Coordinates of C-alpha atoms in Angstrom, one line a residue:
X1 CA 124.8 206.9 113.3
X2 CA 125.9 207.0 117.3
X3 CA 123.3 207.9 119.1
X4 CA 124.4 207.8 122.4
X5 CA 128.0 208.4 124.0
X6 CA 129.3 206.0 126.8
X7 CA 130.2 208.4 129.7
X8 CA 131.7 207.5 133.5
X9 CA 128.7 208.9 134.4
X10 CA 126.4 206.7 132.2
X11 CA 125.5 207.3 128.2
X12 CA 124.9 210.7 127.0
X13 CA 121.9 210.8 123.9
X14 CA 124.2 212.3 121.0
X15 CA 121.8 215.3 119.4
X16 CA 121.1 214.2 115.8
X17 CA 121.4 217.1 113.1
X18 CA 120.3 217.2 109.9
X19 CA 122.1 219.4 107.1
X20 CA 119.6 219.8 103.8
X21 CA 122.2 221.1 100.8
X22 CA 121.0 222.8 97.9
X23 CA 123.8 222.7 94.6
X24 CA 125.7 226.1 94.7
X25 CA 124.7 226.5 98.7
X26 CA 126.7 228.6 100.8
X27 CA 130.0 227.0 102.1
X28 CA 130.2 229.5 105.4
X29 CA 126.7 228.9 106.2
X30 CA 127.3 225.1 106.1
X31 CA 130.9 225.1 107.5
X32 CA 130.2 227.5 110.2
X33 CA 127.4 225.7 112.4
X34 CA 129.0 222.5 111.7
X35 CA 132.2 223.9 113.8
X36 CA 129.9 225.2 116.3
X37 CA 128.2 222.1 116.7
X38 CA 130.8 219.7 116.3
X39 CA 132.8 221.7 119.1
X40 CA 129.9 221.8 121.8
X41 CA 130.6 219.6 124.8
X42 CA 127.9 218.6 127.3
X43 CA 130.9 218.8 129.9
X44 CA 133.7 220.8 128.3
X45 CA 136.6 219.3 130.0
X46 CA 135.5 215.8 129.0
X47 CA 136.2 215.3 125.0
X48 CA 134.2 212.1 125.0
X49 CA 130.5 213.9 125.9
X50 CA 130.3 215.4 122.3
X51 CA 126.9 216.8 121.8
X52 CA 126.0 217.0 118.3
X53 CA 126.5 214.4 115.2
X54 CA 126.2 216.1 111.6
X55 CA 125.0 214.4 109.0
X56 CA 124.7 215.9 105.3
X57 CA 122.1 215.1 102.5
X58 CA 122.2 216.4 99.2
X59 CA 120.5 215.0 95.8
X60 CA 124.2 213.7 94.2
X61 CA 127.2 212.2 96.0
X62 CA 129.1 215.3 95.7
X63 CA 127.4 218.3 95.7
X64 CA 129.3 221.7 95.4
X65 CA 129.3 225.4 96.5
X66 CA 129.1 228.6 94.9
X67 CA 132.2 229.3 95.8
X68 CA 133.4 225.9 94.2
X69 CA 133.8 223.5 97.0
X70 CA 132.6 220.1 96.6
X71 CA 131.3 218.6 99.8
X72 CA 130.6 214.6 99.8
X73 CA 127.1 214.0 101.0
X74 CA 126.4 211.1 103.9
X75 CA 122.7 210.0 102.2
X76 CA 120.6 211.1 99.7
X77 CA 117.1 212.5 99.8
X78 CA 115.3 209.2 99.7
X79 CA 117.3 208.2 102.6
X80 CA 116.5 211.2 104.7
X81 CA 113.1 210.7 104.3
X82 CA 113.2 207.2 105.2
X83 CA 115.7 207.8 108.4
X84 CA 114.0 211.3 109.5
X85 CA 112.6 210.6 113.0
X86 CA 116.4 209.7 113.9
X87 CA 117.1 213.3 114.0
X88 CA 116.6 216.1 116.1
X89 CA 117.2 219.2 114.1
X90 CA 117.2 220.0 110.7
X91 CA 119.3 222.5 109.4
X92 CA 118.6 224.2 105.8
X93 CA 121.9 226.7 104.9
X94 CA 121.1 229.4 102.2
X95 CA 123.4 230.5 99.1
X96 CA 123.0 231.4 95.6
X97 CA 121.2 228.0 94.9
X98 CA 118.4 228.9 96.9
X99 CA 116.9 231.3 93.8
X100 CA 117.3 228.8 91.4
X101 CA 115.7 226.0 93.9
X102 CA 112.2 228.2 93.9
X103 CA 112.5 229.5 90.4
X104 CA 112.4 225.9 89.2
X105 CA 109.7 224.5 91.7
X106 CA 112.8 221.7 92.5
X107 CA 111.2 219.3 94.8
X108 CA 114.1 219.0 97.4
X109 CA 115.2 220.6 99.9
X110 CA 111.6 222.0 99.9
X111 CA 109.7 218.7 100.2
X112 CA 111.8 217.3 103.3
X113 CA 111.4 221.0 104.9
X114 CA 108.2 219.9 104.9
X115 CA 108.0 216.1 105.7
X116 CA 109.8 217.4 108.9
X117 CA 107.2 219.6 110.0
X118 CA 104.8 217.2 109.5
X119 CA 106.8 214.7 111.1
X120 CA 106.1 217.2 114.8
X121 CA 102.9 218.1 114.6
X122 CA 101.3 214.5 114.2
X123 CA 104.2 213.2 116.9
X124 CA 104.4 216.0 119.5
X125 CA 106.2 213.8 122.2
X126 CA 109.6 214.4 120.1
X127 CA 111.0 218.1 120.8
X128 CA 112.7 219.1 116.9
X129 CA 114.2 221.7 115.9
X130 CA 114.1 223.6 112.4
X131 CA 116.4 226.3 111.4
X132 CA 117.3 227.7 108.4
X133 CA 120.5 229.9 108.0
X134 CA 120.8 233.4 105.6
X135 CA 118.6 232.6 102.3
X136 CA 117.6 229.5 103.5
X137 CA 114.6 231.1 105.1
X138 CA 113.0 231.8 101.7
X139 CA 113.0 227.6 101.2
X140 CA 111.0 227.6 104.6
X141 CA 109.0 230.3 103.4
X142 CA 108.8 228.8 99.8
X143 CA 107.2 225.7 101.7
X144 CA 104.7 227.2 103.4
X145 CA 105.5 226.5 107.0
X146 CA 106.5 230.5 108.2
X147 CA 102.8 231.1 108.4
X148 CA 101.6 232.8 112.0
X149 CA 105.5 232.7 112.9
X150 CA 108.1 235.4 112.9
X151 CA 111.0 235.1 111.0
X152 CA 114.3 236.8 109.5
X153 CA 116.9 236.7 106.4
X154 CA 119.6 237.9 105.0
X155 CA 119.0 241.4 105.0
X156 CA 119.7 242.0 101.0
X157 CA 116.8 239.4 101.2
X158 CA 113.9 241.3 103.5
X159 CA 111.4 242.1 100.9
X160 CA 112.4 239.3 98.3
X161 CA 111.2 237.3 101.8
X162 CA 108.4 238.7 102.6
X163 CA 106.9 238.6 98.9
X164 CA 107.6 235.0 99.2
X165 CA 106.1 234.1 102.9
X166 CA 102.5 236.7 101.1
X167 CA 102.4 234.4 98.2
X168 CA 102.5 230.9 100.8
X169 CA 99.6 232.8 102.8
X170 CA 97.5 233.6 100.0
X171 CA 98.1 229.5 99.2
X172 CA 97.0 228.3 102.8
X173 CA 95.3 229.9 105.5
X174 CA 96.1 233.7 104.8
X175 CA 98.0 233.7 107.8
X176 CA 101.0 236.1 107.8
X177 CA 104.7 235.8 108.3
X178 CA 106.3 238.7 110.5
X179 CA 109.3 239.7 108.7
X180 CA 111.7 240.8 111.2
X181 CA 115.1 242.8 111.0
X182 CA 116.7 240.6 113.5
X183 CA 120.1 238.5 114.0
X184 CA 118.2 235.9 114.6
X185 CA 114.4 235.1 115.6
X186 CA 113.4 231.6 117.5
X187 CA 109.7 230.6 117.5
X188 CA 108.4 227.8 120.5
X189 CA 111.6 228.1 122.6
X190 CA 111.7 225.9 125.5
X191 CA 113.2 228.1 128.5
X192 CA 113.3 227.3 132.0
X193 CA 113.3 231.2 134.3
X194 CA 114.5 230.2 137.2
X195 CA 114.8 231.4 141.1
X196 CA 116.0 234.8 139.7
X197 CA 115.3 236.0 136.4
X198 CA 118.3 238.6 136.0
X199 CA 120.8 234.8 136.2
X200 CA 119.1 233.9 133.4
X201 CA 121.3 234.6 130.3
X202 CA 118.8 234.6 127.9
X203 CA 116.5 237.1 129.3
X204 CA 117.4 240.4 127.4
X205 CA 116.9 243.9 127.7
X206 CA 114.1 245.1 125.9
X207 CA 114.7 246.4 122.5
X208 CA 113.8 250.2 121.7
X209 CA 110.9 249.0 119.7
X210 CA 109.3 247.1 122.5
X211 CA 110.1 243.4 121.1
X212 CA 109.5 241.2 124.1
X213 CA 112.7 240.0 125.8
X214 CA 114.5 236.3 124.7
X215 CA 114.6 233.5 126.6
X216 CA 115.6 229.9 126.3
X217 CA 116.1 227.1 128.5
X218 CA 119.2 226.5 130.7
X219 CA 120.9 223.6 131.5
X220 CA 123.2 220.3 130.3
X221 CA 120.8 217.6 128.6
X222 CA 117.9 219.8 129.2
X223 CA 116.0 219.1 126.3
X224 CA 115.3 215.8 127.2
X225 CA 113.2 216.8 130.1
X226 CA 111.0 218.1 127.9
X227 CA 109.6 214.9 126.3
X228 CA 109.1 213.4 129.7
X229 CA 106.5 216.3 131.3
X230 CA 102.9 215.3 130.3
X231 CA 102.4 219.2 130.6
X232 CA 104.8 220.1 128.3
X233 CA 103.4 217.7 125.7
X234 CA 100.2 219.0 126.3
X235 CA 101.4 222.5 126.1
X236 CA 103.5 222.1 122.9
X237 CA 100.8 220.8 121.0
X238 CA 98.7 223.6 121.3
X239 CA 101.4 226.0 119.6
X240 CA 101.9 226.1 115.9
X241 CA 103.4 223.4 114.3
X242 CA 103.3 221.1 117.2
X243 CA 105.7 223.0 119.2
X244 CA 108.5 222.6 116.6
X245 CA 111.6 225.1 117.7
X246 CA 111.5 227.3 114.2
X247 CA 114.9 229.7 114.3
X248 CA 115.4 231.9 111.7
X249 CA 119.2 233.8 111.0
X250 CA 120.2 236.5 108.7
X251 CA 124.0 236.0 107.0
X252 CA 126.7 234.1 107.7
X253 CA 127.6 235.2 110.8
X254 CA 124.2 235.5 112.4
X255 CA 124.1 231.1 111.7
X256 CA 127.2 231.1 113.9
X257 CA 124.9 233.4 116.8
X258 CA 121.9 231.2 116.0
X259 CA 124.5 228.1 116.4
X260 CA 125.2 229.1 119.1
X261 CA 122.1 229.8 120.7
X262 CA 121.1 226.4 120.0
X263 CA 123.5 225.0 121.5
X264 CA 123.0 227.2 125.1
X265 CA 119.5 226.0 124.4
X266 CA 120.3 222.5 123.8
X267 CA 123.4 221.7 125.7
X268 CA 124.1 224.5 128.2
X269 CA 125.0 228.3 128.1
X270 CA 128.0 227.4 129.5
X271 CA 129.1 225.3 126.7
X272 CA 128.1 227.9 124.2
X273 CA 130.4 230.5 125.6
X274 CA 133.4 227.4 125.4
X275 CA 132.5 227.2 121.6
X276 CA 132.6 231.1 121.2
X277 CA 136.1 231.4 123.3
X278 CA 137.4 227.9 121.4
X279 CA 136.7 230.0 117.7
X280 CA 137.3 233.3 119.2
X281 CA 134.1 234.4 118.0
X282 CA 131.8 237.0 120.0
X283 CA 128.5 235.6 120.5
X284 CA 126.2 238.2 119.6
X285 CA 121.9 237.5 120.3
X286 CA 118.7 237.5 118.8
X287 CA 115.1 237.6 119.9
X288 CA 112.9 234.9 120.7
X289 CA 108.8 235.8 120.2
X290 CA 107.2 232.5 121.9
X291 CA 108.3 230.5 123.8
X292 CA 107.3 227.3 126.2
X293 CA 108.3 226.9 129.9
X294 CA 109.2 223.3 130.5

């Protein structure tokens, strides 16, 4: 695993990310933020600042699609677990698998979903990110970690969702989940308002229903600042689950917009709209609901 990229400007920390597969996942909603991440530059005329490294666990060496594609995993479970506070994100893709995952209580991806929140709120100097794309959201849901939070799926999946995220309350606190009909919903973004909030390009208009607008931090490398601020330690472990970043997407395209928010977020808006122009893709937004100035 490289964690850092040699630079003529010095070494550039390579963001770890964490893909959690699921036999009979969805091959788009794996392959799609892969290519987003893989193509994000810190400084998008210099090839060698890459910003993301993948890395794939399943339960077997090979573990295959619903549509029949076999991808070879990097570890297994009992690796991830072991090599967990290396990454930064942790991505869980949905698919048909997801059903069959809950309706036989299988122990992964579930239990790692939850090592990994567990893993932020007893270390809260670490910003990580969780986020879960289409169906996957019903694995987060499954493990109980959606509670207090707002949250989105695929939309043949709204009320399938929100049956599971009642049954994880009535289990814990009896905290709800807010089941929204979004592209995508980020909880505890980091975001940074600057001199003049109309720059910012995650400020959005308000929605018709009154949703408060999205925001997200600006800026190359940004998200290393945020571990070095005493006050935004102190301020991200008094939101829910330690300040973890919890983003939520509904189908396959929505995990190429949440993609590719995380990246602006992560990296720099600036090198999300290079991804978006490289893959001819129009970036289209979601919401944010809390957030954390840093």
């Amino acid at each position: 695993m490289s964690a850092v990229e040699e630079t003529a400007d010095g070494p550039i920390e390579v963001i770890q990310v964490l893909f959690a597969l699921c036999p009979n996942y969805g091959l788009q909603e794996v392959a799609g933020p892969i290519e987003v991440l893989m193509n994000s530059l810190h400084k998008i005329n210099d090839p060698k600042t890459k910003a993301f490294e993948c890395t794939i666990v399943a339960g077997s060496q090979g573990i295959t699609s619903s549509s029949g594609v076999t991808i070879k995993a990097d570890i297994d479970y009992a690796d991830a677990h072991e090599s967990l506070d290396e990454y930064h994100v942790l991505i869980v893709p949905g698919g048909k698998g997801v059903e069959d995952v809950i309706k036989k209580d299988a122990e992964e991806p579930i239990k790692l979903i939850k090592a990994w929140t567990e893993l932020q709120i007893k270390d809260t100097s670490k910003e990580r990110t969780l986020m879960s794309i289409g169906t996957g959201s019903l694995l987060l849901g499954q493990a109980g970690i959606l509670q207090g939070l707002s949250a989105t799926t695929h939309p043949d999946y709204y009320t399938k969702f929100e049956i599971i995220c009642k049954e994880a309350a009535r289990r814990g606190d009896l905290e709800q989940t807010d089941v929204m009909e979004e592209n995508y919903v980020v909880n505890n973004a980091r975001f940074e308002l600057g001199e003049n909030i109309e720059e910012n390009p995650f400020v959005l208009s308000k929605k018709p229903d009154a949703r408060r607008k999205s925001i997200a931090r600006k800026g190359s490398n940004a998200w290393k600042e945020s571990v070095k601020r005493r006050e935004s330690l102190a301020r991200r472990a008094t939101l829910k689950l330690g300040g973890m970043r919890v983003i939520t997407s509904g189908g396959v395209t929505s995990g190429l917009d949440a993609s590719l928010y995380l990246v602006a977020a992560m990296v720099s808006h600036e090198s999300a709209l290079e991804v978006a122009r490289v893959l001819q893709y129009q970036w289209n937004k979601g919401v944010t609901v809390e957030g954390i100035d840093v």
